[in-house]
XYZ file of C-alpha atoms in Angstrom:
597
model
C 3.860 -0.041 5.493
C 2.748 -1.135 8.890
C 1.060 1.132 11.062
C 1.835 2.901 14.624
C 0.044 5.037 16.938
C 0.596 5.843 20.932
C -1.847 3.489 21.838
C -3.400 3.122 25.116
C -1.692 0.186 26.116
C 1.472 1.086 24.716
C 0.986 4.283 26.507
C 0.910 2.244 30.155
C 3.954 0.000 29.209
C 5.839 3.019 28.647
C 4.591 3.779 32.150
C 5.435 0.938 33.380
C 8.908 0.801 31.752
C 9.467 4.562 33.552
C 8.897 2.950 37.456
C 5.039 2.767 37.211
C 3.044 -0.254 38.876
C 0.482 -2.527 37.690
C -0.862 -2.019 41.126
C -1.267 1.893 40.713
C -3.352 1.195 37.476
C -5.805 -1.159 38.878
C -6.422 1.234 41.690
C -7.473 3.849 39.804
C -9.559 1.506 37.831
C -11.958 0.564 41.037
C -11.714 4.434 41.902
C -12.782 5.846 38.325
C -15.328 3.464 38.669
C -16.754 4.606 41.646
C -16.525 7.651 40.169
C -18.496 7.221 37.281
C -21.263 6.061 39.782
C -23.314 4.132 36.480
C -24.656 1.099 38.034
C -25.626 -0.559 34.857
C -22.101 -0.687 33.401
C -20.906 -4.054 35.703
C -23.257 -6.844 36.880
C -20.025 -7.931 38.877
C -16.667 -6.862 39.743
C -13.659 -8.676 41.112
C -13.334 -7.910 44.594
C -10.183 -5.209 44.191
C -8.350 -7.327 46.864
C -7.873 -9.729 44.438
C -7.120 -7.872 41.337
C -4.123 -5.757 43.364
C -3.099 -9.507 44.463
C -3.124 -10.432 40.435
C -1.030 -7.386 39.683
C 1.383 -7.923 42.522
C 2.151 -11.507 40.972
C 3.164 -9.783 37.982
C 6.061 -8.322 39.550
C 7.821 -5.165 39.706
C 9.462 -4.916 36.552
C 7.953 -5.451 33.074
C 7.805 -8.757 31.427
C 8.608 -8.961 27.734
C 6.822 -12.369 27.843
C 3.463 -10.859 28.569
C 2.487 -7.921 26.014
C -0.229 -7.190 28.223
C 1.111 -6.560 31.509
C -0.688 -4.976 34.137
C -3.538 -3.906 31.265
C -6.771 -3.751 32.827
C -9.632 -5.172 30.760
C -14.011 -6.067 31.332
C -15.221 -8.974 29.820
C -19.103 -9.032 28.619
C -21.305 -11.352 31.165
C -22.226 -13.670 28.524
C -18.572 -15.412 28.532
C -17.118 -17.659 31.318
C -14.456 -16.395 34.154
C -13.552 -19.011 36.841
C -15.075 -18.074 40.109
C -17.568 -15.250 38.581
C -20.974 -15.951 38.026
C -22.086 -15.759 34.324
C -25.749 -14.626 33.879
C -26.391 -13.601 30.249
C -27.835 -10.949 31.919
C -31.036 -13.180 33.349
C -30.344 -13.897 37.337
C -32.655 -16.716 36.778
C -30.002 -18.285 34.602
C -27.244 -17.385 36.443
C -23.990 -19.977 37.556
C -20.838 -19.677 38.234
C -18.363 -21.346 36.006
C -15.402 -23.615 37.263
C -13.142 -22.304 34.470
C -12.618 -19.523 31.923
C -13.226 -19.289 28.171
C -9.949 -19.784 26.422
C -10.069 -16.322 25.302
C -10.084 -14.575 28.575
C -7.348 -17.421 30.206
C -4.963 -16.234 26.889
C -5.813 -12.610 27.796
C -4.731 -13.564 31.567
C -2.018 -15.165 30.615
C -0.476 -12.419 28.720
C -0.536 -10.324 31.712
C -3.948 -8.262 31.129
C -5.780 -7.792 34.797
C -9.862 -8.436 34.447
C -11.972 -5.901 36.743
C -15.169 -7.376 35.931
C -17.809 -8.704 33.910
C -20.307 -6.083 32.240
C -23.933 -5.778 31.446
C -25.793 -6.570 27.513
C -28.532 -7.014 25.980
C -30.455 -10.311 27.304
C -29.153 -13.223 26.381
C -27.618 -11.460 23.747
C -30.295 -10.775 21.585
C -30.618 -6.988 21.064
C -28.480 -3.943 19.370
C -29.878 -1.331 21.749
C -29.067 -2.101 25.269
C -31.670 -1.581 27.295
C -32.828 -5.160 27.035
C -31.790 -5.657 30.344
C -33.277 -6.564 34.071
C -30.406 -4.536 35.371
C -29.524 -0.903 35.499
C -29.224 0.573 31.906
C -25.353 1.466 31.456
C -25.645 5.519 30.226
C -24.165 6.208 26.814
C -20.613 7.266 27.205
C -21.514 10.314 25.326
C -25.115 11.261 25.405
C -27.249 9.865 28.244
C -30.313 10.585 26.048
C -28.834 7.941 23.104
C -28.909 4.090 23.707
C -25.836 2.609 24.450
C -25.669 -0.211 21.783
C -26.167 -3.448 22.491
C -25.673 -6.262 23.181
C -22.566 -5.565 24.347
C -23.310 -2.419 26.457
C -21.725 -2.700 29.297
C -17.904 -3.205 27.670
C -18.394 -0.878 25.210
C -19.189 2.678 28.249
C -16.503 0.607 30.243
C -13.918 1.482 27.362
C -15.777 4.915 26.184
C -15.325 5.860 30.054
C -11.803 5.028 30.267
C -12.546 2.578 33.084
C -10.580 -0.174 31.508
C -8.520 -0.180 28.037
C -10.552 -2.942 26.220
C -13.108 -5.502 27.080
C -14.439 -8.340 25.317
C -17.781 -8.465 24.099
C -19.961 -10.486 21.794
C -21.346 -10.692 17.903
C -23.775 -12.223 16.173
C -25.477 -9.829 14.377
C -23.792 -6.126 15.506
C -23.292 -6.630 18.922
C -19.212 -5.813 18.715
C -19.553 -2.710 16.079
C -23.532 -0.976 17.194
C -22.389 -0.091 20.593
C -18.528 0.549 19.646
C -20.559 3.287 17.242
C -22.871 5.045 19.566
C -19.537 5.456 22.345
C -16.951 6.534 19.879
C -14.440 3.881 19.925
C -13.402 0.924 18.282
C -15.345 -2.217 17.424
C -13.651 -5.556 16.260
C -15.499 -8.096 14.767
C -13.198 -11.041 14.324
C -13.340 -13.392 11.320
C -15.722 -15.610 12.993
C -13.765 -18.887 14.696
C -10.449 -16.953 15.379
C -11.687 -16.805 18.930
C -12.773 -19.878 20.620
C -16.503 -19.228 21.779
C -15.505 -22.164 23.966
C -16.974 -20.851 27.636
C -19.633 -18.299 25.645
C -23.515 -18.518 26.476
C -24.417 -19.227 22.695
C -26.777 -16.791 20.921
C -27.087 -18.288 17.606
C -22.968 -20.657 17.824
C -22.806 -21.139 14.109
C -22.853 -16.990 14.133
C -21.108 -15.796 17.218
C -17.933 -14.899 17.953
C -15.762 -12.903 20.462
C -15.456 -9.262 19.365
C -13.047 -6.644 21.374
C -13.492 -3.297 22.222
C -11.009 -0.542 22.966
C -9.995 2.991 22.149
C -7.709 2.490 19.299
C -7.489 -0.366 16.026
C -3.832 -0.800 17.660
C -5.124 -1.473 21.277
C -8.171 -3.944 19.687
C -5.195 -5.532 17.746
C -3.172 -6.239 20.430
C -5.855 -8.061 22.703
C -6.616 -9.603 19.204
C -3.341 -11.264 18.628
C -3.315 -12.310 22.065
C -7.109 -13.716 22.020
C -7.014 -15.361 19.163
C -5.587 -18.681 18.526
C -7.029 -22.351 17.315
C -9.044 -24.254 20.123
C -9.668 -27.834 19.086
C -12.136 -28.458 21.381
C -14.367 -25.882 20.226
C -16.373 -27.331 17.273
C -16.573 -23.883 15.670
C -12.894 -22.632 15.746
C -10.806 -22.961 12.985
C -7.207 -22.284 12.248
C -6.849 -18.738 10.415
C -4.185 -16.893 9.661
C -4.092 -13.253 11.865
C -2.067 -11.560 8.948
C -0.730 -8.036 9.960
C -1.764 -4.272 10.150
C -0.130 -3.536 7.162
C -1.106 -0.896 4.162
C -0.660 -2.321 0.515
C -0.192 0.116 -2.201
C -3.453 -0.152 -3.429
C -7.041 -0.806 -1.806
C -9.670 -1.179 -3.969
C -12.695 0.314 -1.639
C -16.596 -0.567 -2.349
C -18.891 1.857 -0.755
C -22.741 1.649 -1.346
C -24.160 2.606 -4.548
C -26.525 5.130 -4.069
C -29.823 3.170 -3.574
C -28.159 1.224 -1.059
C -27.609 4.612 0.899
C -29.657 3.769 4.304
C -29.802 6.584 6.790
C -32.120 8.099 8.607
C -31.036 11.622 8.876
C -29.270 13.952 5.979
C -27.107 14.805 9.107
C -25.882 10.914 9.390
C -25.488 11.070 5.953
C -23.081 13.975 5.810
C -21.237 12.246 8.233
C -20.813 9.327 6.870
C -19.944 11.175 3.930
C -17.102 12.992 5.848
C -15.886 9.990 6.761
C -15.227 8.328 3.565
C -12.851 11.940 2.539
C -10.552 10.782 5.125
C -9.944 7.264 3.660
C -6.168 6.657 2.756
C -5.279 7.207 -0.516
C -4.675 4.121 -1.344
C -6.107 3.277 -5.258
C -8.378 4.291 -7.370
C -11.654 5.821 -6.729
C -14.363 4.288 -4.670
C -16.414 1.524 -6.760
C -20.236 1.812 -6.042
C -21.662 -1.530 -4.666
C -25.032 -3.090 -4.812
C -25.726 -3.944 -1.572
C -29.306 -5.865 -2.075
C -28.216 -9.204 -1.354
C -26.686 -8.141 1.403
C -29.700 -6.733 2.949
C -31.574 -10.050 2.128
C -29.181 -11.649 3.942
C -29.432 -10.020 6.822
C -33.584 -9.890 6.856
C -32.698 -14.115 7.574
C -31.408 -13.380 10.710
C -34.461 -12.985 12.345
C -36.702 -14.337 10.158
C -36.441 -17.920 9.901
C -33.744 -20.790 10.984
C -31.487 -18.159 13.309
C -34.209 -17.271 15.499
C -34.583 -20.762 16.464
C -30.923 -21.178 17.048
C -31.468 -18.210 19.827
C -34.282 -20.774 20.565
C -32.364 -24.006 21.152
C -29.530 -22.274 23.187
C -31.428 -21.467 26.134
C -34.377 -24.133 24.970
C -34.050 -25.725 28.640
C -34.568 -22.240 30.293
C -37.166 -21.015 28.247
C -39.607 -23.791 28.439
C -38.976 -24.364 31.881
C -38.998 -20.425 33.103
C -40.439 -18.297 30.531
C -41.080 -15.743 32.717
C -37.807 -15.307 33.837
C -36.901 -13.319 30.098
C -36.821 -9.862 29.094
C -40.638 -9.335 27.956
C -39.092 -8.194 24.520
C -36.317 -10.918 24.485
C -38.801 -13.490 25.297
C -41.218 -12.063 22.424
C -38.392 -12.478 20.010
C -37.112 -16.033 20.555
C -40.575 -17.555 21.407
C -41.246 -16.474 17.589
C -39.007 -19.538 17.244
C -42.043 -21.843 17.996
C -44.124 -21.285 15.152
C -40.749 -22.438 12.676
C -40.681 -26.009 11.618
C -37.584 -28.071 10.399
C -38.435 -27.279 6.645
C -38.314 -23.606 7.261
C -34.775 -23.713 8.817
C -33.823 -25.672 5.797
C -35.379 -23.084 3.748
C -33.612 -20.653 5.627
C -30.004 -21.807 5.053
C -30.838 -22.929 1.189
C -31.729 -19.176 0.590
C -28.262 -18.165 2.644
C -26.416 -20.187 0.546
C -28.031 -18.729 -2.745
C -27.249 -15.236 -1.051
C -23.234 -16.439 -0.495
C -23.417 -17.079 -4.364
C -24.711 -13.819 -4.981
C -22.542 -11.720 -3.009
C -19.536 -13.844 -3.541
C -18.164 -12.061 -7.076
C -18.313 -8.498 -5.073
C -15.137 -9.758 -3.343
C -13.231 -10.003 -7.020
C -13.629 -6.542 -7.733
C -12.825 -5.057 -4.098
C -11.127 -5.804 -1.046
C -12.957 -3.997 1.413
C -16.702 -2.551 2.238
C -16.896 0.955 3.398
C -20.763 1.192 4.949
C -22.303 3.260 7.749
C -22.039 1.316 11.178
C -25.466 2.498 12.221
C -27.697 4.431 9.967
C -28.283 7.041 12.562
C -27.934 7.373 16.288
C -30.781 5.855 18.493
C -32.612 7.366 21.516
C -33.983 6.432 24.628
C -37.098 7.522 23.634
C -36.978 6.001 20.316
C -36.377 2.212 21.709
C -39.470 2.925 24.227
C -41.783 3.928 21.476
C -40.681 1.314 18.746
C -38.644 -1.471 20.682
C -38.135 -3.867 18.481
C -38.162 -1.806 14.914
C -35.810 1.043 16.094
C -33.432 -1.660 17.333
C -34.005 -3.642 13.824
C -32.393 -0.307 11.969
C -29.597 -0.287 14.301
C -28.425 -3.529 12.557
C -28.764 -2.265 8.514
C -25.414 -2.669 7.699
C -24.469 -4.934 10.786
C -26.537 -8.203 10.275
C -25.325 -9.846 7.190
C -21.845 -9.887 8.279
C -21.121 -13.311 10.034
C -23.988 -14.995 7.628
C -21.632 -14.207 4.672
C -18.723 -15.284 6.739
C -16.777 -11.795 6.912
C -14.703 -10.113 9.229
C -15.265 -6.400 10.256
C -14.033 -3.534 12.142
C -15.735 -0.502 13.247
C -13.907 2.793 13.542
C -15.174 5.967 14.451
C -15.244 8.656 11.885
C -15.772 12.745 12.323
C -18.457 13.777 14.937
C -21.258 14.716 13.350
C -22.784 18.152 12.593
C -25.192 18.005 16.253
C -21.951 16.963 17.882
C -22.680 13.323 17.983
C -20.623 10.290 17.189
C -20.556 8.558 14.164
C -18.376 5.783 12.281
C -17.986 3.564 9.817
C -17.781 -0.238 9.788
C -14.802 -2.286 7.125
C -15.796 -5.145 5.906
C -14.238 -7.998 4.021
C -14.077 -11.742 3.418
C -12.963 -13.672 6.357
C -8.796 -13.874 6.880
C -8.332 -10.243 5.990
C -8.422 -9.082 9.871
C -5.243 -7.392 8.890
C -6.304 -5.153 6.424
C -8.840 -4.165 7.759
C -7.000 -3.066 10.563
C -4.451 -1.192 8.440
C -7.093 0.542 6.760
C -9.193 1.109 9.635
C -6.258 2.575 11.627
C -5.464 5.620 8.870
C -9.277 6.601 8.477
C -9.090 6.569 12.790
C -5.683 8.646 12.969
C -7.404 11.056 10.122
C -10.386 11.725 12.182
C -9.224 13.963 14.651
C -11.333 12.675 17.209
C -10.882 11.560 20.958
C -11.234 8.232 22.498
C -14.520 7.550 23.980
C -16.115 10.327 25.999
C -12.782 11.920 27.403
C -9.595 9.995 26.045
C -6.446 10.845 24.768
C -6.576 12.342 21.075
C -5.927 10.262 17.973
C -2.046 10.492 17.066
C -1.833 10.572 13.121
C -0.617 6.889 11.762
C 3.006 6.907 11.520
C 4.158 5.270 8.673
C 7.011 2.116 9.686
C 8.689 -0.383 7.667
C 7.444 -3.595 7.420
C 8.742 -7.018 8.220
C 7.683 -10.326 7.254
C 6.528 -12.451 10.335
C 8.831 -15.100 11.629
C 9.039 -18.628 9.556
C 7.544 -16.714 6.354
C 8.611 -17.261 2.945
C 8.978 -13.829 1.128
C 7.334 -13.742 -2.741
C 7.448 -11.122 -5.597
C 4.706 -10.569 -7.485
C 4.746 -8.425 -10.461
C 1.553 -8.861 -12.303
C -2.399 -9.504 -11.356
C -1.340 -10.391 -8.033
C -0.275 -6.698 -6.980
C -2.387 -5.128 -4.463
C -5.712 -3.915 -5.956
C -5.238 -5.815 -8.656
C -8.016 -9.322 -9.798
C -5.708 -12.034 -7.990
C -4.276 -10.481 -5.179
C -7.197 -12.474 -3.289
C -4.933 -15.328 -3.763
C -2.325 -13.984 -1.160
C -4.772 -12.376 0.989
C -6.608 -15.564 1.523
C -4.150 -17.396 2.103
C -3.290 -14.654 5.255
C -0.653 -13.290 3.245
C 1.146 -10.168 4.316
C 2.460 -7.076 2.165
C 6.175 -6.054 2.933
C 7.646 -3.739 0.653
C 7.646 -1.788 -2.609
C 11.028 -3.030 -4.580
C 12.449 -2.730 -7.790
C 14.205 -5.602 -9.402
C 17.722 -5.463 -10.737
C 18.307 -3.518 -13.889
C 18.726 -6.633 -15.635
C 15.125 -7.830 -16.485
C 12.661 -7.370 -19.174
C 8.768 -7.690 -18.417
C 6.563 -8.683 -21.693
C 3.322 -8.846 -22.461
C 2.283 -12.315 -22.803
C -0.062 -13.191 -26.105
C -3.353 -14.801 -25.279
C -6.262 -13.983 -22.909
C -8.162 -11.953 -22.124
C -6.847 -10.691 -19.592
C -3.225 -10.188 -20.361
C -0.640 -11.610 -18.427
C 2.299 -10.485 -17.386
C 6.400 -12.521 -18.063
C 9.144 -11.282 -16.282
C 12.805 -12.758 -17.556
C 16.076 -12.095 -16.544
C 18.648 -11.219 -19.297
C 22.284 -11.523 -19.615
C 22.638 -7.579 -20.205
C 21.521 -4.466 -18.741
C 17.360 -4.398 -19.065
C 14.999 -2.731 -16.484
C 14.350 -2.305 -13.196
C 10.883 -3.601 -12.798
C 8.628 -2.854 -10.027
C 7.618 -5.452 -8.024
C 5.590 -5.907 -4.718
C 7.260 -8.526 -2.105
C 4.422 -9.947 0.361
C 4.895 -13.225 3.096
C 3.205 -16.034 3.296
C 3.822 -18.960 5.401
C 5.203 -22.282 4.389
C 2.659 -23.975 4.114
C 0.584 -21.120 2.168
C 3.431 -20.402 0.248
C 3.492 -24.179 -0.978
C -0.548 -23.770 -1.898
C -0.006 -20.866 -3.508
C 2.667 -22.124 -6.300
C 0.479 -25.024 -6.756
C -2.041 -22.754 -8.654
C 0.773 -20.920 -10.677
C -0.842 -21.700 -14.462
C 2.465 -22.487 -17.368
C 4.572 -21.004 -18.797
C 4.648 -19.239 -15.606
C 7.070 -20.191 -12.864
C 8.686 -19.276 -9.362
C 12.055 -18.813 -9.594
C 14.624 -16.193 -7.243
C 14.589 -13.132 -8.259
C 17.584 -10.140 -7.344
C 16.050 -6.731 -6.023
C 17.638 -3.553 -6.522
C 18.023 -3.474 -2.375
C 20.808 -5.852 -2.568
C 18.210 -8.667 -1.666
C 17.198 -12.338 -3.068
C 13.307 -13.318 -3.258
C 11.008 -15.625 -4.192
C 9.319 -14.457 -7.199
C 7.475 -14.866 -10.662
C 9.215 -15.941 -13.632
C 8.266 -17.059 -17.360
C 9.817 -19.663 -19.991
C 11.865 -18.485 -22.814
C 9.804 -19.980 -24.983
C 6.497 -18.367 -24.068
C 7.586 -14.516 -25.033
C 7.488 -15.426 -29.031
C 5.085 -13.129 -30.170
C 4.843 -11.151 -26.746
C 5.248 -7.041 -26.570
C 8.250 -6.075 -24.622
C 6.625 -3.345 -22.023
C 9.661 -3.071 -20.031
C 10.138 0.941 -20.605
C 6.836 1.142 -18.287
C 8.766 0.104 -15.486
C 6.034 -2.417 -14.178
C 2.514 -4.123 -15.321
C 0.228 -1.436 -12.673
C 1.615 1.466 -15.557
C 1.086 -0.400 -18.692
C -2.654 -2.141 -17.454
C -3.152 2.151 -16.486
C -1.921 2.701 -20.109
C -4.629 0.691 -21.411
C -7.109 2.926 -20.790
């Protein structure tokens, strides 16, 4: 099933669809603004002059061409917009670009309206904030908590309601701390599905373009939009989006309990209460060692990615030190005492840790963890700046090392009335599901957006439809959702359609050999079984990859579903069920593996 919620930005093309203007919207964008009266949100707006002007062009009546229409939107000050001066939050460094990132020129494009660019950490390099020569933007919820950081600035806009997403950055946390601390949604892209094209680099083999916004369906839709291959951008790659769709079965890691991090019983609870509202969606929650994943994220700042940070500003630094943040400049100058062989040291250990972690990935499909440990003060980040804002990034640092994707949701308020949320986490490609899952744990919340949105809707289930140009395959073995080889379609950014019984007329055995046990499906010339299958899409292309790795006496053939419909689908040679047990009464290989014990 996909899912469906009354989003915010379906909510204004409704709006717009009932006689409502573009122009109306962006109006009482500048005046909530003014409002709010929080300097440190924006380091610059567009005059409003010229925003009205941009939603006049759009015209009166809505354009089917441009999903975004008339959505307003902030982008973080550490990515380019034509005309606005980018300053990574240092005046010092400040200039003012000739054109935009790709990103925000696709956003543009697609009809969203920018307001203005919004404060962060320095440079980037921070989860709390405050790391900034500007105003500190007030936590959307609590003025006494941190924001987040970097990206704190786009993360109040969206808490406040000034704007319905913004862009923001992430290295190391940057898209999912501050989305946690303001009660809204964090994506964290699979890293390269955004050109960083036009981005002040923190550490470029790490960053990408994360997007904020009250709902998983808002974030998806500036996603889809965003996203897209740039091939002048050394670090984008082509990746498939997939879909917000639910499979049958999840298999769901959580940490095991000595990889519980918090540091409050009361964030524990919470996190806790969050995990009760996952969807059920397979079998119980599998514990997960999450070791190497903290020593992956302890290289972040401890070796070969501090002096990345280093050589992207290397110029500005050596030339005009002083011009940093005292405790961004303390962190990147650590950068000098590195040499060459400890950045190779560095990424020989990373890849020993991408070893390590790797297997997780064949016995789950996504990482249930805390997206902060516990909530952060102002007063905490002035006593301890640097080690309160290192425990903001537990469970947020090792993500883009290891080359996953992520989304932060928020979960139940706490029991002291604060936010709190969780982060998903999986291998990069599986935006999709994450979203799906992400989307049912938000709807089951029963929480608000930001600091005074609309309520949650529950997730309406929908039937899905494979995308455009897709090749439809049944699977009716190890490749069902939750099951060891599913990976294969999900990496390959394929998308779950339906539940669907075959045709009466098939018999599924139980193929001698192995471990494990493998699964033949054949169609007889009399009445047999229905046999339940699972149909998922993959593109040409992936669909040609992925019968290049079908082992004999296994086979594609088309298969006839009891909905009247043809597929693609598994298949097995006569000759290979000699010996094999007939298991056809179970109805389909998820009952008799569950019979198994």
């Amino acid at each position: 099933m996909s899912i469906s919620h009354d989003a915010e930005i379906s909510r204004l093309l409704t709006d717009y669809r009932h006689g409502n203007k573009p122009t109306d919207t962006i109006e009482a964008a500048f005046d909530a603004i003014e409002a709010t009266d929080d300097p440190g949100i924006f380091i610059s707006l567009v005059d409003r002059d010229d925003a009205l002007a941009q939603a006049r062009e759009l015209g009166g009546r809505i354009d089917p061409t441009k999903p975004l229409y008339g959505v307003p939107f902030a982008v973080k000050d550490n990515i380019d917009v034509a005309g606005l001066p980018t300053t990574a939050a240092c005046p010092d460094y400040a200039y003012t670009p000739t054109a935009s990132a790709p990103a925000v020129d696709r956003l543009v494009e697609a009809g969203a309206i920018l307001i203005g660019k919004t404060n962060l950490d320095q440079f980037a390099t921070g989860l709390v904030g405050t790391r900034t020569p500007y105003p500190v933007p007030r936590n959307a919820l609590d003025p006494s908590l941190v924001p987040g950081g970097s990206s704190s600035g786009s993360a109040v806009a969206v808490a406040r309601g000034l704007v319905s997403f913004a862009l923001g950055t992430d290295t190391a946390g940057s898209g999912r701390v501050p989305a946690a601390l303001n009660n809204i949604v964090g994506l964290k892209p699979s890293c390269g599905a955004l050109s960083t094209r036009g981005v002040v680099p923190a550490c470029r083999s790490l960053d990408c373009i994360s997007i904020f916004a009250g709902t998983v369906a808002d974030a998806w839709s500036a996603f889809s939009v965003a996203a897209g291959y740039d091939k002048d951008d050394p670090w984008s790659r082509p990746l498939p989006l997939g879909r917000p769709t639910l499979p049958p079965s999840v298999r769901i890691g959580v940490p095991d309990d000595k990889s519980r991090v918090f540091g409050s019983d009361t964030a524990a609870a919470a996190f806790d209460a969050a995990l009760d509202l996952l969807p059920d969606i397979g079998p119980s929650h599998r514990p997960v060692d999450l070791t190497p994943f903290f020593a992956t994220a302890a290289l972040l700042y401890e070796g070969a990615w501090v002096a990345e940070r280093y050589q992207a500003i290397r110029d500005f630094i050596e030339g005009r030190p002083d011009a940093l943040h005292p405790v961004t400049r303390q962190i990147i100058e650590g950068a000098t005492s590195l040499s060459a062989a400890d950045a190779f040291a560095g990424i020989y250990r990373l890849a020993e840790l991408k070893r390590a972690t790797a297997g997780i990935w064949n016995d789950i499909d996504v990482l249930v963890v805390p997206s902060i440990p516990d909530v952060c003060t102002l007063a905490d980040i002035e006593a301890h700046p640097i080690g309160a804002n290192a425990r903001l990034g537990t469970y947020t640092n090792f993500v883009n090392l290891l080359d996953l994707c992520a989304l932060a949701v928020p979960g139940p308020f706490r029991g002291d009335g604060l936010p709190s949320g969780v982060t998903l986490i999986a291998p990069a490609g599986r935006d999709g599901l994450l979203a799906a899952v992400g989307a049912a744990l938000h709807g089951a919340a029963g929480v608000r957006i930001g600091a005074n949105g609309f309520k949650i809707p529950a997730v309406a289930a929908q039937p899905a439809e494979a995308p455009p140009a897709s090749v439809e395959v049944a699977v009716v073995g190890a490749h069902l959702s939750g099951m060891a080889l599913n990976h294969q379609l999900t990496s390959r950014g394929g998308v779950f359609v339906r539940k669907a019984e075959t045709e009466p007329t098939y018999r599924l055995f139980a193929l001698p050999g192995g471990p494990p046990p493998r699964p033949g499906l054949m169609r007889t010339n009399q009445i047999g079984n229905a046999i339940e299958t699972e149909v998922w899409a993959l593109s040409r292309e992936a669909f040609g990859d992925f019968v290049t790795t079908i082992p004999s006496p296994l086979g594609i053939g088309t298969l006839n579903l009891g909905d009247g419909t043809t597929v693609k689908g598994f298949l097995c040679e006569a000759a290979a069920i000699d010996g094999a047990r007939d298991i056809s009464s179970f109805g389909g290989w998820r009952a008799y593996i569950a019979s198994l014990g």
